[in-house]
Short mmCIF file of C-alpha atoms in Angstrom, two decimals:
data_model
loop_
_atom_site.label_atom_id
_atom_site.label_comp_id
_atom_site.label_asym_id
_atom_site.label_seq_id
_atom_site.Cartn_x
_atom_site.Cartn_y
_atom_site.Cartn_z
CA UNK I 141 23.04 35.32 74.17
CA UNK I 142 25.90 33.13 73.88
CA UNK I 143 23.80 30.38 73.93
CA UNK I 144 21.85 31.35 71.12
CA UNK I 145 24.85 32.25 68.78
CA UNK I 146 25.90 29.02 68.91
CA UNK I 147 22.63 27.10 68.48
CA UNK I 148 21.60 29.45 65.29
CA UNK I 149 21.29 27.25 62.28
CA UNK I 150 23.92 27.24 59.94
CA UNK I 151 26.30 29.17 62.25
CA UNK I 152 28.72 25.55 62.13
CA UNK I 153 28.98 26.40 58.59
CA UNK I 154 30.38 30.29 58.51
CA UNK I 155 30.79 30.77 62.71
CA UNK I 156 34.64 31.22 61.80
CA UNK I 157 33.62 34.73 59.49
CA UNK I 158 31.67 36.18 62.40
CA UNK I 159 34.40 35.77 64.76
CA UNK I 160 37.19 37.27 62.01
CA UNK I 161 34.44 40.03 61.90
CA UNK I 162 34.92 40.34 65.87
CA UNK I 163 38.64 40.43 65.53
CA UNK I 164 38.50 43.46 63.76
CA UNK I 165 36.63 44.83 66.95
CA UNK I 166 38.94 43.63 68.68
CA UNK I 167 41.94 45.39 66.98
CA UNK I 168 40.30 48.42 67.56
CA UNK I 169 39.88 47.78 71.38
CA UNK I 170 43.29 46.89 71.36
CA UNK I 171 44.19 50.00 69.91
CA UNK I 172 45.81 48.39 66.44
CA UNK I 173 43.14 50.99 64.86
CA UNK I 174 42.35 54.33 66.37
CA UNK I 175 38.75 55.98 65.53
CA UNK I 176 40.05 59.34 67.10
CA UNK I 177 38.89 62.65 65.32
CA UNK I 178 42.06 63.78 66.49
CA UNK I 179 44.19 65.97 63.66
CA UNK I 180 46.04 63.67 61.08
CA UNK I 181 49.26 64.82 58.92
CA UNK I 182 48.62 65.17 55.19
CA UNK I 183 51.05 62.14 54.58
CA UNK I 184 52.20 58.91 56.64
CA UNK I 185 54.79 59.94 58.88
CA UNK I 186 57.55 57.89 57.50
CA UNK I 187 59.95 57.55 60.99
CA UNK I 188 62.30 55.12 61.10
CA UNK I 189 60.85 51.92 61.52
CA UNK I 190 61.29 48.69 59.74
CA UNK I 191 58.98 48.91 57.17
CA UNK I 192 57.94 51.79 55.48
CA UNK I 193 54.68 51.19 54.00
CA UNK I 194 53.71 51.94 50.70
CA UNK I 195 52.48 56.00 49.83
CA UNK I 196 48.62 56.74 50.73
CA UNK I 197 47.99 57.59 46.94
CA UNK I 198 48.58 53.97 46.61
CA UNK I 199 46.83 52.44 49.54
CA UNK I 200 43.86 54.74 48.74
CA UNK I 201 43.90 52.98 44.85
CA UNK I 202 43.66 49.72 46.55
CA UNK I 203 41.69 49.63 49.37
CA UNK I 204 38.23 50.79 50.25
CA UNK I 205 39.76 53.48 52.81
CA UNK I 206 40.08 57.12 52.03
CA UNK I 207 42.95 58.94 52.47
CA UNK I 208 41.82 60.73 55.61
CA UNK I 209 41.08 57.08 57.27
CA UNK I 210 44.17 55.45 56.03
CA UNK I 211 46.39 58.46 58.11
CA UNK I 212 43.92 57.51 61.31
CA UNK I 213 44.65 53.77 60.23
CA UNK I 214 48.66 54.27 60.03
CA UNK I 215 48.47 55.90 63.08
CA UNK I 216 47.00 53.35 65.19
CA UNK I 217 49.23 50.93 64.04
CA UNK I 218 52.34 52.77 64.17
CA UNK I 219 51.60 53.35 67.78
CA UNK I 220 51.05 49.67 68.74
CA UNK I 221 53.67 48.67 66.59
CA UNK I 222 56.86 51.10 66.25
CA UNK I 223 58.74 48.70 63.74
CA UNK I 224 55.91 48.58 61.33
CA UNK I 225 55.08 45.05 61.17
CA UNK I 226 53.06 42.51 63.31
CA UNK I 227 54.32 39.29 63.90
CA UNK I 228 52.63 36.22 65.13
CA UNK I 229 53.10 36.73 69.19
CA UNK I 230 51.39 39.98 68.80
CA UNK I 231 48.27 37.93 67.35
CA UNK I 232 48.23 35.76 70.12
CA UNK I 233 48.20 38.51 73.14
CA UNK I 234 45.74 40.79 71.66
CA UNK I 235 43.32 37.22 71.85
CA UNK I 236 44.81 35.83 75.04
CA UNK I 237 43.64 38.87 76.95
CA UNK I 238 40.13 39.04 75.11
CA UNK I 239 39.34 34.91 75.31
CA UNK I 240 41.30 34.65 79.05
CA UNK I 241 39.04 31.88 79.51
CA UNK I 242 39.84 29.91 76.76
CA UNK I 243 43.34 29.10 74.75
CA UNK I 244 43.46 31.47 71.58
CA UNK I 245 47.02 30.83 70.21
CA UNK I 246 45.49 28.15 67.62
CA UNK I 247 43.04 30.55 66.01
CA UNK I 248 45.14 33.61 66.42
CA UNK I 249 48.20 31.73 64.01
CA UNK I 250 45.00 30.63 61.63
CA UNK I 251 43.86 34.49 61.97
CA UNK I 252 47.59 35.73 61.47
CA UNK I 253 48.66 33.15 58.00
CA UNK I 254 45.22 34.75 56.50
CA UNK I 255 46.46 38.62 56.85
CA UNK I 256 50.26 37.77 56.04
CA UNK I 257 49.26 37.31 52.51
CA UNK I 258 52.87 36.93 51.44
CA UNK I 259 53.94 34.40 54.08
CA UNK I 260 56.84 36.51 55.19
CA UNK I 261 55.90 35.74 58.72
CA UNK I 262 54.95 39.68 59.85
CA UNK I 263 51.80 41.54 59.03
CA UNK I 264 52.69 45.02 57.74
CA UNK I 265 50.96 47.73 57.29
CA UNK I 266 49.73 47.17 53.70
CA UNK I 267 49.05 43.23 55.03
CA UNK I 268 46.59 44.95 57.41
CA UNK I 269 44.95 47.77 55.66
CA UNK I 270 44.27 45.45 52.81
CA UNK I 271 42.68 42.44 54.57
CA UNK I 272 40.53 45.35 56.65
CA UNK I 273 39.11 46.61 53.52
CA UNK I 274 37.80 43.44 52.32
CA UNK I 275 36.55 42.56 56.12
CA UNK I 276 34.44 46.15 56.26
CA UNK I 277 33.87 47.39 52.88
CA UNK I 278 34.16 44.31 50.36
CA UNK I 279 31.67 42.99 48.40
CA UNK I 280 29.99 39.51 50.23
CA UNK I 281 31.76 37.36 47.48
CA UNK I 282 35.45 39.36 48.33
CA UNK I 283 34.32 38.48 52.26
CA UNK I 284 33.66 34.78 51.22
CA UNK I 285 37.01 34.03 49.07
CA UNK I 286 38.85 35.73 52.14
CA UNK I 287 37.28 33.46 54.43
CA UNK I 288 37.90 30.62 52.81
CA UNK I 289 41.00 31.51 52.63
CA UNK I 290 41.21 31.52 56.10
CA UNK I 291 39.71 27.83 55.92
CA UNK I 292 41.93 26.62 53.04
CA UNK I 293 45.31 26.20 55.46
CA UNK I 294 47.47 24.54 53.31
CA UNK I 295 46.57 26.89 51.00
CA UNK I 296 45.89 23.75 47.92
CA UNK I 297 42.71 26.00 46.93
CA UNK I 298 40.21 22.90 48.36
CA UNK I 299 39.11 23.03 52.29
CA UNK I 300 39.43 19.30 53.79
CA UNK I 301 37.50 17.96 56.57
CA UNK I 302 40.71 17.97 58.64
CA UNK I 303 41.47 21.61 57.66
CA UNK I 304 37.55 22.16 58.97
CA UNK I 305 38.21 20.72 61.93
CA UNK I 306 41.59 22.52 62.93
CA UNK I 307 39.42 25.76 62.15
CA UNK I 308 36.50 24.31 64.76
CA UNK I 309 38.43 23.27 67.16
CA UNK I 310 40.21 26.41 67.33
CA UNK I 311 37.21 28.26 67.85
CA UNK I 312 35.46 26.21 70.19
CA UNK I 313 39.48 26.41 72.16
CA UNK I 314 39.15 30.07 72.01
CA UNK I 315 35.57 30.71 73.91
CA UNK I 316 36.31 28.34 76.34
CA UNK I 317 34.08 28.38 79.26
CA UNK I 318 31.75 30.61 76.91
CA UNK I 319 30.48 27.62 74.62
CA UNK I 320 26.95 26.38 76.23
CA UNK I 321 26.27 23.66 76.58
CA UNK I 322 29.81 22.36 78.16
CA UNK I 323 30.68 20.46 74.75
CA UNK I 324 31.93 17.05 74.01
CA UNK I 325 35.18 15.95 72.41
CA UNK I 326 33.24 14.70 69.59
CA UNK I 327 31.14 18.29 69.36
CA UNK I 328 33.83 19.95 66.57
CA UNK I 329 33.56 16.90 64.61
CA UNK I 330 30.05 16.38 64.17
CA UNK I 331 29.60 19.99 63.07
CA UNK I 332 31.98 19.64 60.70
CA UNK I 333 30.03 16.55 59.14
CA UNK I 334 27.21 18.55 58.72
CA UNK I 335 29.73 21.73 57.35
CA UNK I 336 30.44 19.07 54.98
CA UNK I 337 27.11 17.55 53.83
CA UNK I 338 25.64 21.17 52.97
CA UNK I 339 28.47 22.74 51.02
CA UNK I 340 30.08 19.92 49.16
CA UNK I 341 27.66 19.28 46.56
CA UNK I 342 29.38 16.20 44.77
CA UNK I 343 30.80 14.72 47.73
CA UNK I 344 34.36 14.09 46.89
CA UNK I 345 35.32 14.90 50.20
CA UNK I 346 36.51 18.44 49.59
CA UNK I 347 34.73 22.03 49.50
CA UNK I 348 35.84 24.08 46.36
CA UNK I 349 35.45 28.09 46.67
CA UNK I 350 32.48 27.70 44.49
CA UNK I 351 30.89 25.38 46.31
CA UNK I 352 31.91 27.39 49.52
CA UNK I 353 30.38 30.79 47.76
CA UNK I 354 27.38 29.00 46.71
CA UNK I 355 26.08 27.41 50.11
CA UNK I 356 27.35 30.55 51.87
CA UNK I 357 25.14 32.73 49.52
CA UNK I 358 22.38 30.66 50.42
CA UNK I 359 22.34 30.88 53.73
CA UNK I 360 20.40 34.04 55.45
CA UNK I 361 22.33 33.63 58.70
CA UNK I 362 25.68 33.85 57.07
CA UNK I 363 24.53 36.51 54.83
CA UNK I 364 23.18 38.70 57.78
CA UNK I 365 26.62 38.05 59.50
CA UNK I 366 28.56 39.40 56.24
CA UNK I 367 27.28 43.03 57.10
CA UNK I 368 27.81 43.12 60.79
CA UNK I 369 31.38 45.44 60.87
CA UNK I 370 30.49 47.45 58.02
CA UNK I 371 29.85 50.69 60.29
CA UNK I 372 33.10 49.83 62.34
CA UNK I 373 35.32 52.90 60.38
#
């Protein structure tokens, strides 16, 4: 199976968004979100943490979530994280024990600038909730900006075949033994040639986000992968 998701056409092009799909998977394993049908309070229990986040009238305005989910949300996260923020080593361990055969510290940082939207160096609450709602209920072109967000590191509003790279070679560091066939050195540059010679149409050596939205919308493999969390909450 694994050898298959990496052979499917087009997957060089958008493999990064099924993987942040997986992370959210992965937060829930972790127990950063808790599906339990457990009894919520009426309100976020406000203790005395770091950050208090912001009221659930106002989460519920801007996110996807209702209010019922965003108490089941808060709680998950307040019990994985008591001071009410994540910060980057807690990216890295929830991967490192979910990719043990590979090194995920490059991809979780990548993972972790894209949800601290405010570059404050921690993830609160409000970081997460938000970035969740576009992951599982946005529409595909909110999925697409946030992922090339992801891609877009220096944050300059263009992706660069360097930037590409970083992002490949982070994943391909990540799976580890898991990529089939064992891969060459040159393997996460050649896909990010051909990343290159489908999305930027003018070639000038960068990808805009309309040029990143277009090919993306255009591709059936990437547009299957845009639905694949949606049931997740």
């Amino acid at each position: 199976m694994m050898t298959a998701f990496w052979e499917t056409e087009g997957l060089q092009t958008l493999g990064i968004v099924v993987l942040v799909f997986a992370s959210i998977k992965l937060l829930h394993l972790m127990g950063l979100i808790s599906f339990s049908e457990d009894s919520v309070e009426d309100e976020l229990e406000l203790s005395a943490v770091r950050h208090r986040p912001e009221g659930l009238e106002q989460l519920e305005a801007q996110t996807r979530f209702s209010r019922k989910e965003l108490q089941i949300l808060y709680r998950g996260f307040k019990n994985e994280c008591p001071s009410g923020v994540v910060n980057e080593e807690t990216f890295k361990e929830i991967y490192s024990q979910f990719f043990p055969q590979g090194d995920a510290s490059t991809y979780a940082h990548f993972l972790f600038n894209a949800f601290d939207t405010d570059h404050n160096g921690s993830v609160s609450f409000e970081d997460f909730v938000m970035g969740l709602s576009i992951l599982l209920r946005g529409t595909v072109q909110e999925k697409l900006n946030w992922a090339f967000n992801l891609y877009d590191i220096n944050k300059d509003g263009y992706i660069t075949k360097e930037e590409m790279l970083d992002i490949m070679k982070a994943i391909y560091d990540m799976m580890g033994k898991c990529t089939y066939p064992m891969l060459k050195e040159e393997t996460p540059r050649q896909h990010v040639e051909v990343f290159f010679q489908k999305m930027d149409k003018n070639k000038d050596g960068v990808v805009t986000i309309d040029e990143f939205i277009d090919c993306c919308q255009n591709d059936e493999n990437i547009m299957r992968s845009m639905h694949l969390f949606e049931s997740v909450l």
